[in-house]
CSV table of C-alpha atoms in Angstrom, one decimal:
chain,number,residue,atom,x,y,z
A,1255,MET,CA,15.5,-5.8,-39.7
A,1256,THR,CA,17.2,-2.7,-39.0
A,1257,VAL,CA,16.9,-0.9,-35.9
A,1258,LYS,CA,14.9,1.8,-37.8
A,1259,ASP,CA,12.6,-0.4,-38.9
A,1260,ASP,CA,12.3,-2.1,-35.7
A,1261,SER,CA,11.8,1.3,-33.7
A,1262,PHE,CA,9.1,2.2,-36.2
A,1263,THR,CA,6.9,-0.9,-35.8
A,1264,ASN,CA,7.1,-0.6,-32.0
A,1265,TRP,CA,5.7,3.0,-32.5
A,1266,LYS,CA,2.8,1.7,-34.7
A,1267,HIS,CA,2.3,-1.1,-32.5
A,1268,ARG,CA,1.9,1.5,-29.4
A,1269,GLU,CA,0.0,3.7,-31.4
A,1270,GLU,CA,-2.6,0.4,-32.0
A,1271,ILE,CA,-3.0,0.1,-28.2
A,1272,ALA,CA,-3.3,3.7,-27.5
A,1273,GLU,CA,-6.0,4.0,-30.1
A,1274,SER,CA,-8.0,1.0,-28.3
A,1275,MET,CA,-7.5,2.7,-24.7
A,1276,ILE,CA,-9.5,5.9,-26.0
A,1277,PRO,CA,-12.9,4.3,-26.3
A,1278,ILE,CA,-12.5,2.1,-23.1
A,1279,ILE,CA,-11.4,5.3,-21.1
A,1280,GLY,CA,-14.4,7.3,-22.6
A,1281,LYS,CA,-16.7,4.7,-21.7
A,1282,LEU,CA,-15.7,4.9,-18.0
A,1283,HIS,CA,-15.7,8.6,-17.7
A,1284,ARG,CA,-19.3,8.8,-19.5
A,1285,GLU,CA,-21.3,5.9,-18.1
A,1286,GLN,CA,-19.7,5.7,-14.7
A,1287,ASP,CA,-17.8,8.7,-13.7
A,1288,VAL,CA,-14.7,7.0,-13.7
A,1289,ASN,CA,-11.6,9.4,-14.6
A,1290,ILE,CA,-8.4,7.6,-15.8
A,1291,LEU,CA,-5.1,9.1,-14.9
A,1292,LEU,CA,-1.7,8.4,-15.2
A,1293,HIS,CA,0.6,9.7,-12.6
A,1294,SER,CA,-2.3,12.0,-11.9
A,1295,ARG,CA,-2.6,13.2,-15.5
A,1296,SER,CA,-6.2,12.8,-16.8
A,1297,LEU,CA,-6.2,10.3,-20.0
A,1298,VAL,CA,-9.8,11.5,-20.7
A,1299,ASN,CA,-10.4,13.1,-24.2
A,1300,LYS,CA,-6.7,12.8,-24.9
A,1301,SER,CA,-5.5,11.8,-28.2
A,1302,VAL,CA,-3.6,8.8,-29.4
A,1303,VAL,CA,-0.3,10.8,-29.5
A,1304,SER,CA,-1.2,12.5,-26.0
A,1305,ILE,CA,-1.8,9.1,-24.4
A,1306,LEU,CA,1.7,8.0,-25.8
A,1307,LYS,CA,3.5,11.4,-24.7
A,1308,THR,CA,2.0,11.1,-21.2
A,1309,HIS,CA,3.2,7.4,-20.8
A,1310,ARG,CA,6.4,8.6,-22.0
A,1311,PHE,CA,6.7,11.7,-19.6
A,1312,ALA,CA,6.6,9.3,-16.7
A,1313,ARG,CA,10.2,9.1,-16.9
A,1314,GLN,CA,10.4,12.9,-15.4
A,1315,ILE,CA,8.8,11.7,-12.4
A,1316,ALA,CA,9.2,8.2,-12.0
A,1317,GLY,CA,12.7,7.5,-13.3
A,1318,GLU,CA,11.5,5.6,-16.1
A,1319,GLU,CA,9.1,5.4,-19.4
A,1320,LEU,CA,5.8,3.5,-19.2
A,1321,SER,CA,4.5,1.7,-22.1
A,1322,VAL,CA,1.2,1.4,-22.8
A,1323,THR,CA,2.1,-2.3,-23.5
A,1324,GLU,CA,2.0,-2.2,-19.4
A,1325,THR,CA,-0.8,0.0,-18.4
A,1326,MET,CA,-3.4,-1.4,-20.8
A,1327,PRO,CA,-3.9,-4.7,-19.0
A,1328,PHE,CA,-5.1,-2.7,-15.7
A,1329,LEU,CA,-7.3,-0.6,-17.9
A,1330,GLN,CA,-9.1,-3.8,-19.1
A,1331,ALA,CA,-9.2,-5.4,-15.9
A,1332,LEU,CA,-11.2,-2.2,-14.6
A,1333,THR,CA,-13.9,-2.8,-17.8
A,1334,THR,CA,-14.7,-6.0,-15.7
A,1335,LEU,CA,-15.3,-4.5,-12.1
A,1336,ASP,CA,-18.6,-2.9,-10.9
A,1337,LEU,CA,-16.9,0.4,-10.3
A,1338,GLY,CA,-18.5,3.6,-8.8
A,1339,PRO,CA,-17.2,7.5,-9.5
A,1340,SER,CA,-13.8,7.7,-8.5
A,1341,GLN,CA,-10.5,8.6,-10.1
A,1342,ILE,CA,-8.0,5.4,-10.9
A,1343,ASP,CA,-4.8,5.8,-12.0
A,1344,ILE,CA,-3.3,3.2,-14.2
A,1345,GLY,CA,0.5,4.4,-13.8
A,1346,MET,CA,0.6,3.8,-10.1
A,1347,LEU,CA,-1.4,0.6,-10.4
A,1348,ALA,CA,1.4,-0.8,-13.0
A,1349,ALA,CA,4.2,0.6,-10.5
A,1350,THR,CA,2.6,-0.9,-7.4
A,1351,TYR,CA,2.0,-4.1,-9.1
A,1352,ARG,CA,5.5,-4.3,-10.0
A,1353,GLU,CA,6.7,-4.1,-6.5
A,1354,ASP,CA,4.3,-6.5,-5.0
A,1355,ASP,CA,5.4,-10.2,-4.5
A,1356,ARG,CA,2.6,-12.1,-3.9
A,1357,GLY,CA,2.0,-13.6,-7.0
A,1358,LEU,CA,-1.4,-12.1,-7.7
A,1359,SER,CA,-2.8,-11.7,-11.4
A,1360,ILE,CA,-3.5,-8.3,-12.8
A,1361,GLU,CA,-7.1,-9.0,-12.6
A,1362,GLU,CA,-6.9,-9.7,-8.7
A,1363,PHE,CA,-4.4,-7.4,-7.9
A,1364,THR,CA,-6.5,-4.4,-9.6
A,1365,ALA,CA,-9.9,-5.6,-7.9
A,1366,GLU,CA,-8.0,-5.4,-4.7
A,1367,ALA,CA,-6.3,-1.8,-5.2
A,1368,VAL,CA,-9.5,-0.3,-6.3
A,1369,SER,CA,-12.0,-2.2,-4.0
A,1370,GLY,CA,-13.0,0.8,-2.2
A,1371,ALA,CA,-14.8,2.0,-5.5
A,1372,THR,CA,-16.6,-1.3,-6.0
A,1373,GLY,CA,-19.7,-2.9,-5.0
A,1374,GLU,CA,-21.2,-2.0,-1.8
A,1375,ASN,CA,-18.1,0.3,-1.1
A,1376,LYS,CA,-18.7,2.5,-4.1
A,1377,LEU,CA,-20.1,6.1,-4.5
A,1378,GLU,CA,-23.9,6.3,-5.7
A,1379,ARG,CA,-23.6,9.1,-8.5
A,1380,GLY,CA,-25.9,12.1,-7.3
A,1381,ALA,CA,-28.0,14.6,-9.2
A,1382,GLY,CA,-25.1,17.2,-9.9
A,1383,ARG,CA,-24.5,20.3,-8.6
A,1384,ASP,CA,-25.1,23.6,-10.0
A,1385,VAL,CA,-22.5,26.5,-10.4
A,1386,VAL,CA,-22.6,29.9,-11.3
A,1387,LEU,CA,-19.8,32.5,-12.3
A,1388,TYR,CA,-19.7,35.7,-11.5
A,1389,GLY,CA,-17.5,37.5,-13.8
A,1390,PHE,CA,-15.8,36.1,-17.0
A,1391,GLY,CA,-12.0,37.1,-17.1
A,1392,ARG,CA,-9.0,34.9,-17.6
A,1393,ILE,CA,-9.5,32.5,-14.6
A,1394,GLY,CA,-13.4,32.7,-15.2
A,1395,ARG,CA,-12.9,31.0,-18.7
A,1396,LEU,CA,-10.3,28.6,-17.8
A,1397,VAL,CA,-12.6,27.4,-14.9
A,1398,ALA,CA,-15.7,27.1,-17.3
A,1399,ARG,CA,-13.4,25.2,-19.8
A,1400,LEU,CA,-12.5,22.8,-16.9
A,1401,LEU,CA,-16.2,22.6,-15.6
A,1402,ILE,CA,-17.5,21.8,-19.0
A,1403,GLU,CA,-14.8,19.4,-19.6
A,1404,LYS,CA,-15.4,17.4,-16.1
A,1405,ALA,CA,-19.7,17.8,-16.8
A,1406,GLY,CA,-18.9,14.0,-17.7
A,1407,SER,CA,-21.8,11.8,-17.1
A,1408,GLY,CA,-23.9,14.8,-16.3
A,1409,ASN,CA,-23.8,13.8,-12.5
A,1410,GLY,CA,-21.1,16.2,-11.7
A,1411,LEU,CA,-20.6,19.9,-11.4
A,1412,ARG,CA,-23.2,21.7,-13.6
A,1413,LEU,CA,-22.2,25.4,-14.8
A,1414,ARG,CA,-25.4,26.8,-15.3
A,1415,ALA,CA,-25.0,30.5,-15.6
A,1416,ILE,CA,-22.3,33.4,-16.1
A,1417,VAL,CA,-22.9,36.8,-14.6
A,1418,VAL,CA,-21.3,39.8,-16.4
A,1419,ARG,CA,-21.5,43.5,-16.8
A,1420,GLY,CA,-23.5,44.3,-19.9
A,1421,GLY,CA,-21.0,45.2,-22.9
A,1422,GLY,CA,-23.3,46.2,-25.8
A,1423,ASP,CA,-23.5,45.0,-29.3
A,1424,GLN,CA,-22.4,41.6,-30.0
A,1425,ASP,CA,-21.8,41.0,-26.5
A,1426,LEU,CA,-22.9,37.2,-26.5
A,1427,VAL,CA,-20.9,36.2,-29.6
A,1428,LYS,CA,-17.7,38.3,-28.2
A,1429,ARG,CA,-17.6,36.2,-24.8
A,1430,ALA,CA,-18.2,33.1,-26.7
A,1431,SER,CA,-15.7,33.7,-28.8
A,1432,LEU,CA,-13.0,34.4,-26.0
A,1433,LEU,CA,-14.2,31.1,-24.6
A,1434,ARG,CA,-13.8,29.5,-27.8
A,1435,ARG,CA,-10.0,31.1,-28.6
A,1436,ASP,CA,-7.4,31.4,-26.2
A,1437,SER,CA,-3.9,33.0,-27.4
A,1438,ILE,CA,-2.0,30.9,-24.5
A,1439,HIS,CA,-4.4,28.1,-23.8
A,1440,GLY,CA,-5.3,27.4,-27.3
A,1441,GLN,CA,-8.8,26.1,-29.1
A,1442,PHE,CA,-11.4,25.0,-27.0
A,1443,ASN,CA,-11.9,21.2,-26.6
A,1444,GLY,CA,-15.0,20.8,-28.2
A,1445,THR,CA,-18.1,22.8,-30.0
A,1446,ILE,CA,-19.5,26.3,-28.6
A,1447,THR,CA,-22.9,27.8,-30.3
A,1448,VAL,CA,-24.6,31.2,-29.6
A,1449,ASP,CA,-28.2,31.6,-28.9
A,1450,GLU,CA,-28.7,34.9,-28.8
A,1451,ALA,CA,-32.3,34.8,-28.4
A,1452,ASN,CA,-32.1,33.1,-25.0
A,1453,SER,CA,-28.7,34.8,-23.9
A,1454,THR,CA,-27.3,31.1,-24.0
A,1455,ILE,CA,-24.0,29.8,-24.8
A,1456,LEU,CA,-24.1,26.2,-25.8
A,1457,ALA,CA,-20.9,24.5,-24.9
A,1458,ASN,CA,-20.4,20.7,-25.5
A,1459,GLY,CA,-23.9,20.1,-25.0
A,1460,ASN,CA,-24.1,22.5,-21.7
A,1461,ALA,CA,-26.6,25.1,-21.8
A,1462,ILE,CA,-25.1,28.3,-19.9
A,1463,LYS,CA,-27.1,31.2,-19.3
A,1464,VAL,CA,-25.4,34.5,-19.3
A,1465,ILE,CA,-27.1,36.8,-16.9
A,1466,TYR,CA,-26.6,40.8,-17.2
A,1467,ALA,CA,-26.2,42.4,-13.9
A,1468,ASN,CA,-24.2,45.3,-12.4
A,1469,ASP,CA,-24.8,44.0,-8.8
A,1470,PRO,CA,-25.3,40.7,-6.9
A,1471,SER,CA,-28.3,41.7,-5.3
A,1472,GLU,CA,-30.1,42.4,-9.1
A,1473,VAL,CA,-30.3,38.6,-9.6
A,1474,ASP,CA,-32.6,36.0,-8.4
A,1475,TYR,CA,-31.3,32.8,-9.6
A,1476,THR,CA,-33.9,30.7,-8.9
A,1477,ALA,CA,-35.7,32.4,-11.7
A,1478,TYR,CA,-33.5,30.5,-14.0
A,1479,GLY,CA,-34.1,27.2,-12.6
A,1480,ILE,CA,-30.7,27.3,-10.4
A,1481,LYS,CA,-30.8,26.1,-6.8
A,1482,ASP,CA,-28.5,25.4,-4.3
A,1483,ALA,CA,-25.6,26.6,-6.5
A,1484,ILE,CA,-21.9,27.3,-5.8
A,1485,LEU,CA,-21.1,30.7,-7.1
A,1486,ILE,CA,-17.5,31.3,-8.1
A,1487,ASP,CA,-16.5,34.9,-7.7
A,1488,ASN,CA,-13.7,35.5,-10.2
A,1489,THR,CA,-13.7,39.3,-10.1
A,1490,GLY,CA,-12.2,40.0,-6.9
A,1491,LYS,CA,-13.9,42.9,-6.1
A,1492,TRP,CA,-15.3,41.9,-3.2
A,1493,ARG,CA,-13.0,39.9,-0.8
A,1494,ASP,CA,-14.4,40.2,2.8
A,1495,ARG,CA,-17.3,38.1,4.6
A,1496,GLU,CA,-19.6,41.4,4.3
A,1497,GLY,CA,-19.0,42.0,0.2
A,1498,LEU,CA,-19.1,38.1,-0.6
A,1499,SER,CA,-22.1,37.6,1.4
A,1500,LYS,CA,-24.1,39.8,-1.0
A,1501,HIS,CA,-23.9,36.5,-3.7
A,1502,LEU,CA,-25.9,34.6,-1.2
A,1503,ARG,CA,-29.4,35.3,-3.1
A,1504,PRO,CA,-31.9,33.0,-3.9
A,1505,GLY,CA,-30.6,30.3,-5.4
A,1506,ILE,CA,-26.9,30.4,-4.1
A,1507,ASP,CA,-25.8,28.3,-1.4
A,1508,LYS,CA,-22.1,29.0,-1.5
A,1509,VAL,CA,-19.7,31.4,-2.5
A,1510,VAL,CA,-16.1,30.3,-3.5
A,1511,LEU,CA,-13.6,33.4,-3.9
A,1512,THR,CA,-10.6,33.1,-6.9
A,1513,ALA,CA,-8.5,35.6,-4.8
A,1514,PRO,CA,-7.1,35.8,-1.4
A,1515,GLY,CA,-9.8,36.4,1.3
A,1516,LYS,CA,-9.7,39.2,3.8
A,1517,GLY,CA,-10.9,39.2,7.5
A,1518,ASP,CA,-12.2,35.8,8.5
A,1519,VAL,CA,-12.9,34.5,5.4
A,1520,PRO,CA,-10.8,31.1,5.2
A,1521,ASN,CA,-8.2,31.0,2.6
A,1522,ILE,CA,-7.9,27.2,1.2
A,1523,VAL,CA,-5.3,25.4,-0.6
A,1524,HIS,CA,-6.5,22.4,-1.6
A,1525,GLY,CA,-4.4,19.5,-0.5
A,1526,VAL,CA,-3.3,21.5,2.5
A,1527,ASN,CA,-6.4,22.4,4.5
A,1528,HIS,CA,-9.4,21.8,2.3
A,1529,ASP,CA,-10.4,19.1,5.0
A,1530,THR,CA,-10.7,22.1,7.6
A,1531,ILE,CA,-13.8,23.7,5.7
A,1532,LYS,CA,-16.6,23.6,7.8
A,1533,PRO,CA,-19.7,22.0,6.3
A,1534,ASP,CA,-22.0,24.9,7.3
A,1535,GLU,CA,-19.5,27.5,5.9
A,1536,LYS,CA,-21.0,29.6,3.2
A,1537,VAL,CA,-17.9,31.8,1.9
A,1538,LEU,CA,-14.5,30.9,1.4
A,1539,SER,CA,-11.3,31.6,-0.5
A,1540,CYS,CA,-8.9,30.0,-3.0
A,1541,ALA,CA,-6.1,32.3,-2.0
A,1542,SER,CA,-3.8,33.4,-4.6
A,1543,CYS,CA,-2.0,31.3,-7.4
A,1544,THR,CA,1.3,32.1,-5.4
A,1545,THR,CA,0.0,30.9,-2.1
A,1546,ASN,CA,-1.1,27.7,-4.1
A,1547,ALA,CA,2.3,27.4,-5.4
A,1548,ILE,CA,4.4,27.6,-2.7
A,1549,VAL,CA,2.1,26.1,0.3
A,1550,PRO,CA,2.1,22.1,-0.8
A,1551,PRO,CA,6.0,22.3,-1.4
A,1552,LEU,CA,6.5,24.0,2.2
A,1553,LYS,CA,4.4,21.7,3.6
A,1554,ALA,CA,6.0,18.9,2.2
A,1555,MET,CA,9.5,20.4,3.6
A,1556,ASP,CA,8.2,21.1,6.8
A,1557,ASP,CA,6.8,17.5,7.5
A,1558,GLU,CA,10.0,15.8,6.7
A,1559,TYR,CA,12.8,18.3,7.5
A,1560,GLY,CA,11.1,21.1,9.8
A,1561,VAL,CA,11.5,24.9,8.5
A,1562,LEU,CA,12.6,27.4,10.9
A,1563,ARG,CA,12.2,30.2,8.2
A,1564,GLY,CA,11.8,30.8,4.6
A,1565,HIS,CA,11.8,33.6,2.1
A,1566,VAL,CA,10.1,33.6,-1.3
A,1567,GLU,CA,10.9,35.2,-4.5
A,1568,THR,CA,8.4,34.9,-7.2
A,1569,VAL,CA,9.1,36.0,-10.8
A,1570,HIS,CA,5.6,36.5,-12.2
A,1571,SER,CA,4.0,36.7,-15.5
A,1572,PHE,CA,2.3,40.3,-16.1
A,1573,THR,CA,-1.4,40.4,-15.4
A,1574,ASN,CA,-4.5,42.0,-16.8
A,1575,ASP,CA,-4.2,44.6,-14.0
A,1576,GLN,CA,-0.9,45.9,-15.4
A,1577,ASN,CA,-1.1,48.7,-17.9
A,1578,LEU,CA,0.2,47.9,-21.7
A,1579,LEU,CA,1.8,51.4,-21.8
A,1580,ASP,CA,2.6,53.7,-19.2
A,1581,ASN,CA,-0.1,55.0,-17.5
A,1582,TYR,CA,-1.7,55.9,-14.5
A,1583,HIS,CA,-2.2,53.2,-12.3
A,1584,LYS,CA,-3.0,53.3,-8.1
A,1585,ALA,CA,-0.2,51.0,-7.6
A,1586,ASP,CA,3.4,52.7,-7.8
A,1587,ARG,CA,5.1,50.6,-10.2
A,1588,ARG,CA,2.3,48.5,-12.3
A,1589,GLY,CA,1.5,51.5,-14.2
A,1590,ARG,CA,4.7,51.3,-16.1
A,1591,SER,CA,4.5,49.0,-19.5
A,1592,ALA,CA,4.1,45.5,-18.4
A,1593,PRO,CA,5.3,44.1,-21.7
A,1594,LEU,CA,8.5,46.2,-21.8
A,1595,ASN,CA,9.5,46.2,-17.7
A,1596,MET,CA,10.7,44.2,-15.1
A,1597,VAL,CA,8.1,45.4,-12.3
A,1598,ILE,CA,9.0,45.1,-8.9
A,1599,THR,CA,5.5,44.9,-6.6
A,1600,GLU,CA,4.0,43.1,-3.7
A,1601,THR,CA,3.1,39.5,-2.9
A,1602,GLY,CA,0.5,38.9,-0.2
A,1603,ALA,CA,1.5,34.9,-0.3
A,1604,ALA,CA,4.2,34.6,2.4
A,1605,SER,CA,1.7,36.3,5.0
A,1606,ALA,CA,-1.1,34.2,3.4
A,1607,VAL,CA,0.8,30.9,4.6
A,1608,ALA,CA,-0.1,31.5,8.1
A,1609,LYS,CA,-3.8,31.1,7.4
A,1610,ALA,CA,-3.4,27.9,5.1
A,1611,LEU,CA,-0.7,26.5,7.4
A,1612,PRO,CA,-1.3,27.6,11.1
A,1613,ASP,CA,0.8,24.9,12.4
A,1614,LEU,CA,3.8,26.3,10.7
A,1615,LYS,CA,5.6,28.7,13.3
A,1616,ALA,CA,8.4,29.7,10.7
A,1617,PRO,CA,8.5,33.1,9.5
A,1618,ILE,CA,8.0,33.3,6.0
A,1619,THR,CA,8.9,36.8,4.2
A,1620,GLY,CA,8.0,37.4,0.0
A,1621,SER,CA,8.7,39.5,-2.7
A,1622,SER,CA,7.9,39.7,-6.4
A,1623,ILE,CA,9.1,41.0,-9.9
A,1624,ARG,CA,6.2,41.2,-12.7
A,1625,VAL,CA,8.1,40.2,-15.9
A,1626,PRO,CA,7.2,40.2,-19.5
A,1627,VAL,CA,5.9,36.9,-20.2
A,1628,PRO,CA,2.2,36.0,-20.4
A,1629,ASP,CA,1.8,33.0,-18.2
A,1630,VAL,CA,3.6,30.9,-15.8
A,1631,SER,CA,5.7,32.3,-13.2
A,1632,ILE,CA,8.3,30.9,-10.8
A,1633,ALA,CA,8.8,30.7,-6.8
A,1634,ILE,CA,11.9,31.0,-5.4
A,1635,LEU,CA,11.7,29.4,-2.0
A,1636,SER,CA,14.7,29.6,0.3
A,1637,LEU,CA,14.3,27.7,3.3
A,1638,ARG,CA,16.2,27.2,6.9
A,1639,LEU,CA,15.6,23.8,7.4
A,1640,GLY,CA,15.3,22.1,11.0
A,1641,ARG,CA,18.1,19.4,10.0
A,1642,GLU,CA,20.9,19.1,7.9
A,1643,THR,CA,20.3,17.0,4.6
A,1644,THR,CA,21.7,16.8,1.1
A,1645,ARG,CA,20.5,17.8,-2.5
A,1646,ASP,CA,20.0,13.8,-3.6
A,1647,GLU,CA,17.7,13.4,-0.3
A,1648,VAL,CA,15.5,16.5,-0.6
A,1649,LEU,CA,15.0,15.4,-4.5
A,1650,GLU,CA,14.3,12.0,-3.7
A,1651,TYR,CA,12.0,12.9,-1.1
A,1652,LEU,CA,10.2,15.5,-3.4
A,1653,ARG,CA,9.7,12.9,-6.1
A,1654,ASP,CA,8.2,10.5,-4.0
A,1655,VAL,CA,5.8,13.3,-2.8
A,1656,SER,CA,5.0,14.1,-5.8
A,1657,LEU,CA,4.1,10.5,-7.0
A,1658,HIS,CA,2.7,8.9,-3.4
A,1659,SER,CA,1.4,11.4,-1.1
A,1660,PRO,CA,-2.0,13.2,-0.7
A,1661,LEU,CA,0.2,16.2,-2.2
A,1662,LYS,CA,0.6,14.2,-5.5
A,1663,ARG,CA,-2.2,16.6,-7.4
A,1664,GLN,CA,-0.6,19.6,-6.1
A,1665,ILE,CA,3.2,18.6,-6.4
A,1666,ASP,CA,4.9,17.9,-9.7
A,1667,PHE,CA,8.2,17.5,-10.5
A,1668,THR,CA,10.5,17.4,-13.6
A,1669,THR,CA,14.2,16.5,-14.4
A,1670,ALA,CA,14.2,18.4,-17.9
A,1671,PRO,CA,17.5,19.9,-17.9
A,1672,ASP,CA,16.2,22.7,-20.8
A,1673,ALA,CA,13.0,23.3,-18.9
A,1674,VAL,CA,11.5,27.0,-19.5
A,1675,SER,CA,8.4,28.7,-18.5
A,1676,MET,CA,6.2,27.9,-21.5
A,1677,ASP,CA,6.9,24.5,-21.0
A,1678,PHE,CA,4.6,24.2,-18.3
A,1679,VAL,CA,1.7,26.0,-19.8
A,1680,GLY,CA,-1.4,24.1,-19.0
A,1681,SER,CA,-0.2,22.2,-16.0
A,1682,ARG,CA,-2.6,20.8,-13.8
A,1683,HIS,CA,-0.6,21.0,-10.9
A,1684,ALA,CA,-0.1,23.9,-8.0
A,1685,SER,CA,3.6,23.8,-8.6
A,1686,ILE,CA,6.4,22.0,-10.4
A,1687,VAL,CA,9.5,21.0,-8.6
A,1688,ASP,CA,12.6,22.0,-10.7
A,1689,ALA,CA,15.0,19.0,-10.1
A,1690,GLY,CA,18.0,20.5,-12.0
A,1691,ALA,CA,17.7,24.1,-10.3
A,1692,THR,CA,17.4,22.6,-6.7
A,1693,LYS,CA,20.3,23.7,-4.2
A,1694,VAL,CA,21.0,22.2,-0.9
A,1695,ASP,CA,23.7,23.2,1.3
A,1696,GLY,CA,23.5,21.7,4.9
A,1697,ASP,CA,20.2,23.2,6.6
A,1698,ASN,CA,19.7,25.2,3.8
A,1699,ALA,CA,17.5,24.6,0.6
A,1700,ILE,CA,16.5,26.6,-2.5
A,1701,LEU,CA,13.6,25.4,-4.6
A,1702,TYR,CA,12.5,26.6,-7.6
A,1703,LEU,CA,8.6,26.0,-8.4
A,1704,TRP,CA,7.2,26.4,-11.7
A,1705,TYR,CA,3.9,27.1,-11.9
A,1706,ASP,CA,0.7,27.9,-14.7
A,1707,ASN,CA,-0.7,30.8,-12.5
A,1708,GLU,CA,-3.8,30.7,-14.8
A,1709,PHE,CA,-4.4,27.1,-15.5
A,1710,GLY,CA,-2.7,25.5,-12.5
A,1711,TYR,CA,-4.5,27.8,-10.2
A,1712,SER,CA,-8.0,27.4,-11.9
A,1713,CYS,CA,-7.5,23.3,-11.4
A,1714,GLN,CA,-6.7,24.2,-7.9
A,1715,VAL,CA,-10.2,26.2,-7.5
A,1716,ILE,CA,-12.0,23.2,-9.4
A,1717,ARG,CA,-10.8,20.8,-6.8
A,1718,VAL,CA,-12.1,23.2,-3.8
A,1719,VAL,CA,-15.2,23.6,-5.2
A,1720,GLN,CA,-15.8,19.6,-6.2
A,1721,HIS,CA,-15.0,19.2,-2.0
A,1722,VAL,CA,-17.3,21.6,-0.8
A,1723,SER,CA,-20.2,20.3,-3.4
A,1724,GLY,CA,-19.9,16.5,-2.4
A,1725,VAL,CA,-18.2,15.4,-5.9
A,1726,GLU,CA,-14.6,15.1,-4.9
A,1727,TYR,CA,-13.9,11.4,-6.0
A,1728,PRO,CA,-11.6,9.2,-4.2
A,1729,THR,CA,-8.3,8.4,-6.2
A,1730,TYR,CA,-7.1,4.7,-6.4
A,1731,PRO,CA,-4.7,3.4,-5.5
A,1732,ALA,CA,-4.6,5.5,-2.5
A,1733,PRO,CA,-2.1,7.9,-2.0
A,1734,GLN,CA,0.1,7.2,1.1
A,1735,ALA,CA,-0.5,9.3,4.3
C-alpha cells in the first residue's frame, strides 16, 4: 500500500469514529445536560469534518494534534456514568491521562476525573430560567442564536421573548430573516418559522414571542407567562442604574447590559470578576467587547509577572453607529465613511479595567482605530512588567493558561504563522493570543490579542447570564487554580 493510500485509509477510519461520536455527544447533551468539549471547544451539533478539524486544531494550543482514536475511549467511558449537568473536556481527559502514571484504566481515570458530576455529587437539573432580549441588533441576534443552541434538554436558559419597536409591514418576517441569515456569521444552525398571527418566531422548537414596545414601562411580562426572567438589554440606550432599572417590570428579576455600565453598575468580565456578583444584585453590565478581550490576559500577566503600567491600542472593526458615507455624527470622526477610512476614536476599555480588576494598581491607557473590516478586532497590549522575562517563557505561560487555568474559556492561543482577522470569526473566546506576533524584551512585553468583537463577546454575555441564573455548569477535569 502506498503512503497516499495509507493516509486516505487512515482518514476514512477517523471519519468513521467521528461519525460514531455524534449520537453519543447529542444524547449526553439532550438527556443529561452534558456538554462535551475539546480544549474548551464544544462538540455539540458539530459535523464529522468539524469534529476532526477541532481535534487537529489542538496542535495550535497543545503543541500536538489529537486523534479521535485517543478521545473516543473517554467519550465511551462517560456513557457508563450517572452524570449530572456539566461540561466535560475529553481533550483534557486524554492529555491528563497521558501524564498519569498510576496505571489506571481509562474507565477508572474518567470516573475519578468527573466524580464531581456523578452520583450524589451531581447537580439536579432545574426547571430552567426565562430570558428576554430587549433589542434585536447585532449582539441581540447572536445572543439569541446562542440561547437557542444551548437550550439542550430544555432545563437551562429559555429565550421567551424579544422586545423591539414596531417596524411596519412584514416586521416579524424581516426580523426572522435577519436571525436566519447573517453576512458574517453565516446561516442559523436549524430551522426558523414565523407565526405572524401570534407574533412568534419558532426557532428549533423554541417559541419566541416578539413584543412591540417603545419603552420598558409599556410591558407587563407576566401577561406572556414570563416570570423571574433575566432581561438582556442590547440597545445600549440606558447605561446607569436608574435607566436600566426601568426594565424591572412584572416578570423581570435581573437586567444585564451588553455595553459598559456607568456609575455604580458593576462591570463584569466573566472569568475574572463574575464571582463578585452579589446574589441580590438586580442590574449589571458585561462591559465592552474590548474590555473582555484585554482584562483576562492582563490579569494572567499580572498574576505571574506583575504589571507596573500598560497601554492598549485597539484596531477595531467598524460598527453600526458609524456612517456608510460621510454624514453628520455627534462624534468628531465617526461621521466619516466607515468602509473607506481608518478612523481614530476613543475607547473606554482602559478605564474600565479598574472596575473589573480593582486590585490592579498599574495605570492603563488606551486608544482605538476603527478600520474597514466588518468583524474581528485586535488589541495590542503593551506592558511594563514587574520582572524581566523571555519571549519563550511568556508564550509557554500563556499557552498553559489557555489550556489549564480558570481563564481557559476566555483566553485562546494560536501559533498559526499566517493568521489574519477573518480566521477568528466565530471564536467563542474573549481573546486569542497570537504567539507569532508576541514581543518580549526584558521587562517589556507586547501581546497581540485577536477577538471576535461580536460573537466572542456574545459568548461572554451568555456566560454571565448562566452564572447569575444558576445554570453555569462546572467543567471537568477541573481547571488548575
